[in-house]
Amino acid sequence: MLSASVAAIFNPYLSLNLSGFDNLKLVVAVLTAKGQECHALEAEVSIDGVTQTAYLVRWHKHFIYCGRTNSYGNQLGEIADLEDISAESIAVLQPPILSMQQVEFMCMENAHFDHC
C-alpha cells in the first residue's frame, strides 16, 4: 500500500512491471526531476515473514520498495514498518540518474519486451 504522497507522484508508473533495478532508476529519476532529494539503497527486507535483498529509495520519511535485487516484474510499493528493514544490511547505491526522456525510453522498451 502506498501513502498518498508517494502514490500521487508515481501514479503514472504503477502499472509497470520493471526489474527491481529499473524501478530504482525510475524512482530516483522522477524524484530528481522534481527537485527532491532521495537516497538509493540495497537492504535486507522482511515481507510477509520472508527476508529478501531488495532495492529501496528513501525519500523524506518514506521507503519506496522497488523490488528484489534478482527479480523481474516488480511493482512499486512502500515499506511502512521500519522494523522490516535490517539496518545493518543497508548499502547506499549510486545508480545512474536518468533524464525523463531516458525513463520514457526505458518504459517503452519494457512495454515492447513484455509484448513480444
PDB file of C-alpha atoms in Angstrom, residues 34-112:
ATOM      1  CA  LYS A  34      11.004  17.129  -9.250  1.00  0.00           C
ATOM      2  CA  GLY A  35      13.972  18.568  -7.351  1.00  0.00           C
ATOM      3  CA  GLN A  36      13.549  16.133  -4.479  1.00  0.00           C
ATOM      4  CA  GLU A  37      16.458  14.651  -2.521  1.00  0.00           C
ATOM      5  CA  CYS A  38      16.427  10.877  -2.220  1.00  0.00           C
ATOM      6  CA  HIS A  39      18.779   8.004  -1.459  1.00  0.00           C
ATOM      7  CA  ALA A  40      19.031   4.715  -3.352  1.00  0.00           C
ATOM      8  CA  LEU A  41      19.577   1.715  -1.086  1.00  0.00           C
ATOM      9  CA  GLU A  42      20.020  -2.036  -1.137  1.00  0.00           C
ATOM     10  CA  ALA A  43      18.947  -3.804   2.045  1.00  0.00           C
ATOM     11  CA  GLU A  44      17.519  -6.959   3.528  1.00  0.00           C
ATOM     12  CA  VAL A  45      13.789  -6.530   3.931  1.00  0.00           C
ATOM     13  CA  SER A  46      11.260  -8.796   5.604  1.00  0.00           C
ATOM     14  CA  ILE A  47       7.995  -9.025   3.662  1.00  0.00           C
ATOM     15  CA  ASP A  48       5.299 -11.375   4.917  1.00  0.00           C
ATOM     16  CA  GLY A  49       7.906 -13.124   7.074  1.00  0.00           C
ATOM     17  CA  VAL A  50      10.276 -13.761   4.145  1.00  0.00           C
ATOM     18  CA  THR A  51      13.634 -11.984   4.134  1.00  0.00           C
ATOM     19  CA  GLN A  52      14.883 -10.802   0.761  1.00  0.00           C
ATOM     20  CA  THR A  53      17.506  -8.434  -0.566  1.00  0.00           C
ATOM     21  CA  ALA A  54      15.734  -5.537  -2.215  1.00  0.00           C
ATOM     22  CA  TYR A  55      16.202  -2.113  -3.730  1.00  0.00           C
ATOM     23  CA  LEU A  56      14.684   0.790  -1.803  1.00  0.00           C
ATOM     24  CA  VAL A  57      14.593   4.548  -2.224  1.00  0.00           C
ATOM     25  CA  ARG A  58      14.453   6.683   0.893  1.00  0.00           C
ATOM     26  CA  TRP A  59      12.556   9.893   0.252  1.00  0.00           C
ATOM     27  CA  HIS A  60      11.726  12.043   3.272  1.00  0.00           C
ATOM     28  CA  LYS A  61      10.304   9.511   5.731  1.00  0.00           C
ATOM     29  CA  HIS A  62       9.216   7.065   3.023  1.00  0.00           C
ATOM     30  CA  PHE A  63      10.982   3.878   1.985  1.00  0.00           C
ATOM     31  CA  ILE A  64       9.819   3.091  -1.544  1.00  0.00           C
ATOM     32  CA  TYR A  65      10.149  -0.604  -2.369  1.00  0.00           C
ATOM     33  CA  CYS A  66      11.478  -1.123  -5.899  1.00  0.00           C
ATOM     34  CA  GLY A  67      11.729  -4.914  -5.906  1.00  0.00           C
ATOM     35  CA  ARG A  68      14.031  -7.801  -5.139  1.00  0.00           C
ATOM     36  CA  THR A  69      17.572  -7.465  -6.422  1.00  0.00           C
ATOM     37  CA  ASN A  70      17.330 -10.644  -8.503  1.00  0.00           C
ATOM     38  CA  SER A  71      13.864 -10.371  -9.960  1.00  0.00           C
ATOM     39  CA  TYR A  72      11.993  -9.039 -12.922  1.00  0.00           C
ATOM     40  CA  GLY A  73       8.426  -7.793 -12.973  1.00  0.00           C
ATOM     41  CA  ASN A  74       8.174  -5.781  -9.756  1.00  0.00           C
ATOM     42  CA  GLN A  75       5.648  -3.136  -8.906  1.00  0.00           C
ATOM     43  CA  LEU A  76       6.434  -0.164  -6.711  1.00  0.00           C
ATOM     44  CA  GLY A  77       5.465  -0.444  -3.071  1.00  0.00           C
ATOM     45  CA  GLU A  78       6.270   1.119   0.256  1.00  0.00           C
ATOM     46  CA  ILE A  79       7.751  -0.289   3.447  1.00  0.00           C
ATOM     47  CA  ALA A  80       5.533   1.031   6.215  1.00  0.00           C
ATOM     48  CA  ASP A  81       7.224  -0.614   9.199  1.00  0.00           C
ATOM     49  CA  LEU A  82      10.872   0.368   9.500  1.00  0.00           C
ATOM     50  CA  GLU A  83      11.495  -2.726  11.617  1.00  0.00           C
ATOM     51  CA  ASP A  84      11.056  -4.734   8.395  1.00  0.00           C
ATOM     52  CA  ILE A  85      14.346  -3.260   7.116  1.00  0.00           C
ATOM     53  CA  SER A  86      17.585  -4.694   8.503  1.00  0.00           C
ATOM     54  CA  ALA A  87      19.578  -1.564   9.388  1.00  0.00           C
ATOM     55  CA  GLU A  88      22.862  -3.494   9.418  1.00  0.00           C
ATOM     56  CA  SER A  89      22.380  -4.603   5.817  1.00  0.00           C
ATOM     57  CA  ILE A  90      21.751  -1.177   4.269  1.00  0.00           C
ATOM     58  CA  ALA A  91      24.140  -0.221   1.474  1.00  0.00           C
ATOM     59  CA  VAL A  92      23.878   3.165  -0.224  1.00  0.00           C
ATOM     60  CA  LEU A  93      23.886   2.921  -4.020  1.00  0.00           C
ATOM     61  CA  GLN A  94      24.637   5.461  -6.711  1.00  0.00           C
ATOM     62  CA  PRO A  95      22.552   4.413  -9.708  1.00  0.00           C
ATOM     63  CA  PRO A  96      22.756   6.420 -12.913  1.00  0.00           C
ATOM     64  CA  ILE A  97      20.356   9.351 -12.813  1.00  0.00           C
ATOM     65  CA  LEU A  98      18.249   9.163 -15.948  1.00  0.00           C
ATOM     66  CA  SER A  99      16.573  12.075 -17.649  1.00  0.00           C
ATOM     67  CA  MET A 100      12.815  11.828 -18.029  1.00  0.00           C
ATOM     68  CA  GLN A 101      13.341  11.136 -21.744  1.00  0.00           C
ATOM     69  CA  GLN A 102      15.567   8.171 -20.836  1.00  0.00           C
ATOM     70  CA  VAL A 103      12.874   6.956 -18.404  1.00  0.00           C
ATOM     71  CA  GLU A 104      10.344   7.156 -21.234  1.00  0.00           C
ATOM     72  CA  PHE A 105      12.602   5.057 -23.486  1.00  0.00           C
ATOM     73  CA  MET A 106      13.164   2.526 -20.680  1.00  0.00           C
ATOM     74  CA  CYS A 107       9.401   2.187 -20.186  1.00  0.00           C
ATOM     75  CA  MET A 108       8.808   1.849 -23.951  1.00  0.00           C
ATOM     76  CA  GLU A 109      11.477  -0.875 -24.179  1.00  0.00           C
ATOM     77  CA  ASN A 110       9.839  -2.679 -21.277  1.00  0.00           C
ATOM     78  CA  ALA A 111       6.415  -2.492 -22.914  1.00  0.00           C
ATOM     79  CA  HIS A 112       7.862  -3.832 -26.168  1.00  0.00           C
TER      80      HIS A 112
END
